[in-house]
Coordinates of C-alpha atoms in Angstrom, one line a residue:
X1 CA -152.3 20.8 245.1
X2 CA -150.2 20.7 241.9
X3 CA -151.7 22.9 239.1
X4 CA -152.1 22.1 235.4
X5 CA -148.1 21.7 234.0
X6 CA -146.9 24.3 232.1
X7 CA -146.4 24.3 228.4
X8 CA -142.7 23.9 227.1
X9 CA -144.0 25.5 224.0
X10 CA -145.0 28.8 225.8
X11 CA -142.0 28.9 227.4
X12 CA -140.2 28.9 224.3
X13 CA -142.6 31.7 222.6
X14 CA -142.0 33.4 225.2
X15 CA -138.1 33.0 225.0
X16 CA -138.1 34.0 221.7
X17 CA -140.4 37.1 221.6
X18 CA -137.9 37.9 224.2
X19 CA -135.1 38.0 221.6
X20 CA -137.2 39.6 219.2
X21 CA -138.1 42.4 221.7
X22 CA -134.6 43.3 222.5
X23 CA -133.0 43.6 219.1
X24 CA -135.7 45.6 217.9
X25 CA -136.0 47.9 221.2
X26 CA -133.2 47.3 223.6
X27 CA -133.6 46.1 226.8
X28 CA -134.7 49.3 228.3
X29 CA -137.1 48.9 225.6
X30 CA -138.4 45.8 226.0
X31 CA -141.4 45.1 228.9
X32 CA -142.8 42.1 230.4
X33 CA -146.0 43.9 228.7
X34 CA -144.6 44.1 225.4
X35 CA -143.2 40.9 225.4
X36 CA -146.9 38.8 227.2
X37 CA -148.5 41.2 223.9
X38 CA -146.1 40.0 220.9
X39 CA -146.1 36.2 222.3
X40 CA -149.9 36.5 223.1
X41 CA -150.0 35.4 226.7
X42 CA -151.1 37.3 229.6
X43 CA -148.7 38.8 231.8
X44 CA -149.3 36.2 234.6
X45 CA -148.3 33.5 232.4
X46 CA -144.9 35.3 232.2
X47 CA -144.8 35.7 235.9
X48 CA -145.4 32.4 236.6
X49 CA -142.2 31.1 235.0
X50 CA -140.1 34.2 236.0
X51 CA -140.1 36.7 238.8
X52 CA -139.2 39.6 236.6
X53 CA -137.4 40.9 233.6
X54 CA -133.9 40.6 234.3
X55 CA -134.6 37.0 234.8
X56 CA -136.2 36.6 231.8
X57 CA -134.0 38.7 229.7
X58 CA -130.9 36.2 231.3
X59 CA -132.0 33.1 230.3
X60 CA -133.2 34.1 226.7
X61 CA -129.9 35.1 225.4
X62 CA -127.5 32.9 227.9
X63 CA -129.9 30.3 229.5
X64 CA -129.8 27.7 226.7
X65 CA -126.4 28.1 225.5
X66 CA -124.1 28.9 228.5
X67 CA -120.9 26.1 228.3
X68 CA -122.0 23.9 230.9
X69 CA -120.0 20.3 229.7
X70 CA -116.4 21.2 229.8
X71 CA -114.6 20.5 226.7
X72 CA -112.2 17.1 227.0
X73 CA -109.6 16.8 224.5
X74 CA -106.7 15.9 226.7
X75 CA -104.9 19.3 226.6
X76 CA -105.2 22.3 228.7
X77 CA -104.9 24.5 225.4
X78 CA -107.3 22.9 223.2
X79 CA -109.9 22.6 226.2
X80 CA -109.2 26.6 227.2
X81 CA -109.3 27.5 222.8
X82 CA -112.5 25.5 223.1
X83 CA -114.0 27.4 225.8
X84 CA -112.6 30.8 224.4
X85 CA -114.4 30.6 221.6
X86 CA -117.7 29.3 222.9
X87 CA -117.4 32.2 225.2
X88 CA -117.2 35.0 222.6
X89 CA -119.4 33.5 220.4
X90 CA -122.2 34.0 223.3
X91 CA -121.1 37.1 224.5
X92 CA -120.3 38.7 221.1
X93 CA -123.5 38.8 219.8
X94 CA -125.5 41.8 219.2
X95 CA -128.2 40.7 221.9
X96 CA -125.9 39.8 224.2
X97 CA -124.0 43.3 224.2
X98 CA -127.4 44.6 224.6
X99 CA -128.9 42.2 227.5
X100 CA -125.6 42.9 229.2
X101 CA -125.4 46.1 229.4
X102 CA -129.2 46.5 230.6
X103 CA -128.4 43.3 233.3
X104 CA -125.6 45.1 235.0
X105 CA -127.9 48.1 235.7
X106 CA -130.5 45.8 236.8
X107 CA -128.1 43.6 238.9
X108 CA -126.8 46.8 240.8
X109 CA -130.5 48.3 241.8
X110 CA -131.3 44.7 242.8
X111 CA -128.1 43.1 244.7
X112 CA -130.6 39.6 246.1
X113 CA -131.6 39.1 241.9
X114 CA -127.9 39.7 241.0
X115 CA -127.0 37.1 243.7
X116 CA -129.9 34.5 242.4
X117 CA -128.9 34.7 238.5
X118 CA -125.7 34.8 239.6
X119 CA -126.2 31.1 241.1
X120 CA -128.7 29.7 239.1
X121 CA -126.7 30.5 235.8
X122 CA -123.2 31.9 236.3
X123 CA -122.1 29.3 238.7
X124 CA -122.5 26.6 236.7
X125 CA -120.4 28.3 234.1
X126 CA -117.3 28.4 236.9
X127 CA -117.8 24.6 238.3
X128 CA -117.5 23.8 234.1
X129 CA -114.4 25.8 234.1
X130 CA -113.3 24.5 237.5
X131 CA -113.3 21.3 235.9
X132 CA -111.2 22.2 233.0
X133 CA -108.8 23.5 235.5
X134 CA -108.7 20.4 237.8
X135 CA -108.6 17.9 234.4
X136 CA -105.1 19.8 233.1
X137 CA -103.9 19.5 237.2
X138 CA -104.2 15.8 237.1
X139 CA -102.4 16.3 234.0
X140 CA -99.9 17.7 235.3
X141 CA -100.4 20.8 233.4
X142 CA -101.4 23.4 235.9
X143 CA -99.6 23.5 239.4
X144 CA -101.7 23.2 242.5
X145 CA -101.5 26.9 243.0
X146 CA -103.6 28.0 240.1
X147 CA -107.1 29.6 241.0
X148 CA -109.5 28.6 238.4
X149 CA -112.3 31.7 238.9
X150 CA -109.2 34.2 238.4
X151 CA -108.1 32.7 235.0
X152 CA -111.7 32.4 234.0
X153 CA -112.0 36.3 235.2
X154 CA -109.1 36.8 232.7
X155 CA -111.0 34.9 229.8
X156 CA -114.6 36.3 230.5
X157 CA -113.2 40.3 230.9
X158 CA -111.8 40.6 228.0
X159 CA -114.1 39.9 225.8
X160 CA -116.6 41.5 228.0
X161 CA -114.0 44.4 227.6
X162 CA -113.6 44.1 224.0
X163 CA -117.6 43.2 223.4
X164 CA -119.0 46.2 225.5
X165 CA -117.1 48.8 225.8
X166 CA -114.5 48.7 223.0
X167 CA -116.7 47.4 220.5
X168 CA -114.3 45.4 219.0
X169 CA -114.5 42.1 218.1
X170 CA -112.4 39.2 219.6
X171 CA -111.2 38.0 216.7
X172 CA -108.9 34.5 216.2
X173 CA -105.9 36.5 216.9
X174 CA -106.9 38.2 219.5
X175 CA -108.3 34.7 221.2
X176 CA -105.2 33.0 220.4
X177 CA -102.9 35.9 222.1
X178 CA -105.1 36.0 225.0
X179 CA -104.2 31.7 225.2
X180 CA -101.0 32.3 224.8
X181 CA -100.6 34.4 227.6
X182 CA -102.4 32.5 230.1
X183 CA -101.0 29.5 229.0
X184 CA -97.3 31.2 229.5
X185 CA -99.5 32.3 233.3
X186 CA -100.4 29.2 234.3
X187 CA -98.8 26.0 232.5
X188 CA -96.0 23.9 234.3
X189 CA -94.8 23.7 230.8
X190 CA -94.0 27.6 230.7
X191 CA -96.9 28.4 227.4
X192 CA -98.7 26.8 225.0
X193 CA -97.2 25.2 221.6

């Protein structure tokens, strides 16, 4: 017997209390407790829509805006520069440092929830990048041999790198050089421009 539907707009108070909870104390900081408080639900309500924090916590600050539609322009460089930068502009914000560092704790004491975000949000993110891969093959862009996960590996760690633990931004240059150079990688045509 189905219950009574759940409310989108708890779900979104939720969300953003979320947010709220780990700017202002971090994600160590931030407690299902804290959060059911500020958003003025009970804890249960929380539970109901997910298991635990790390879940939670994941689909606050990447759930909504995770590329999922892989950019189409016609070119392998403007679809990866595309990509790039709606990459670092997720990953480069101050929450998502934050979330990200408390997550990968999180994922390593709890391998089966690192395996379920991993396909419930992550994977997507590869099949769109998959996709951009397979589009500048039938191009004629990219040879057969080209693994798309390991050039998206290339994209995602460095600004991970740069985000987290350099603390650097990944500014326009620094996108544009990182293009470059898989472009030069991976291109039948040698590099970009």
């Amino acid at each position: 017997m189905a219950g009574r539907p759940l409310d989108p707009r708890v779900r979104e108070t939720i969300l953003s209390v979320t947010l709220e909870q780990l700017e202002e104390r971090g994600y160590q900081g931030a407690s299902i407790e804290g959060i059911a408080r500020a958003a003025q639900v009970g804890k249960p309500t929380i539970y109901r829509r997910w298991a635990d924090k790390t879940l939670l916590v994941y689909e606050a600050v990447f759930g909504a805006g995770a590329p999922t539609a892989a950019p189409d322009t016609g070119s392998l460089e403007s679809d990866l520069r595309a990509f790039l930068r709606t990459a670092v502009e997720q990953l480069e914000r101050p929450v998502a440092a934050e979330a990200i560092a408390g997550l990968v704790g999180a994922f390593k004491a709890n391998p089966a929830m690192h395996q379920r975000v991993f396909e419930a949000w992550l994977e997507p993110v590869g099949r769109t990048f998959d996709s951009i891969i397979d589009a500048a093959r039938g191009r004629g862009e990219v040879s057969a041999e080209v693994s798309p996960r390991v050039v998206l590996d290339s994209v995602v760690g460095m600004v991970f790198f740069r985000a987290l633990m350099v603390r650097r931004a990944v500014d326009r240059e620094s996108q544009e050089a990182l293009l470059q150079m898989i472009l030069a990688g991976i291109s039948t045509k040698g590099g970009g421009r």
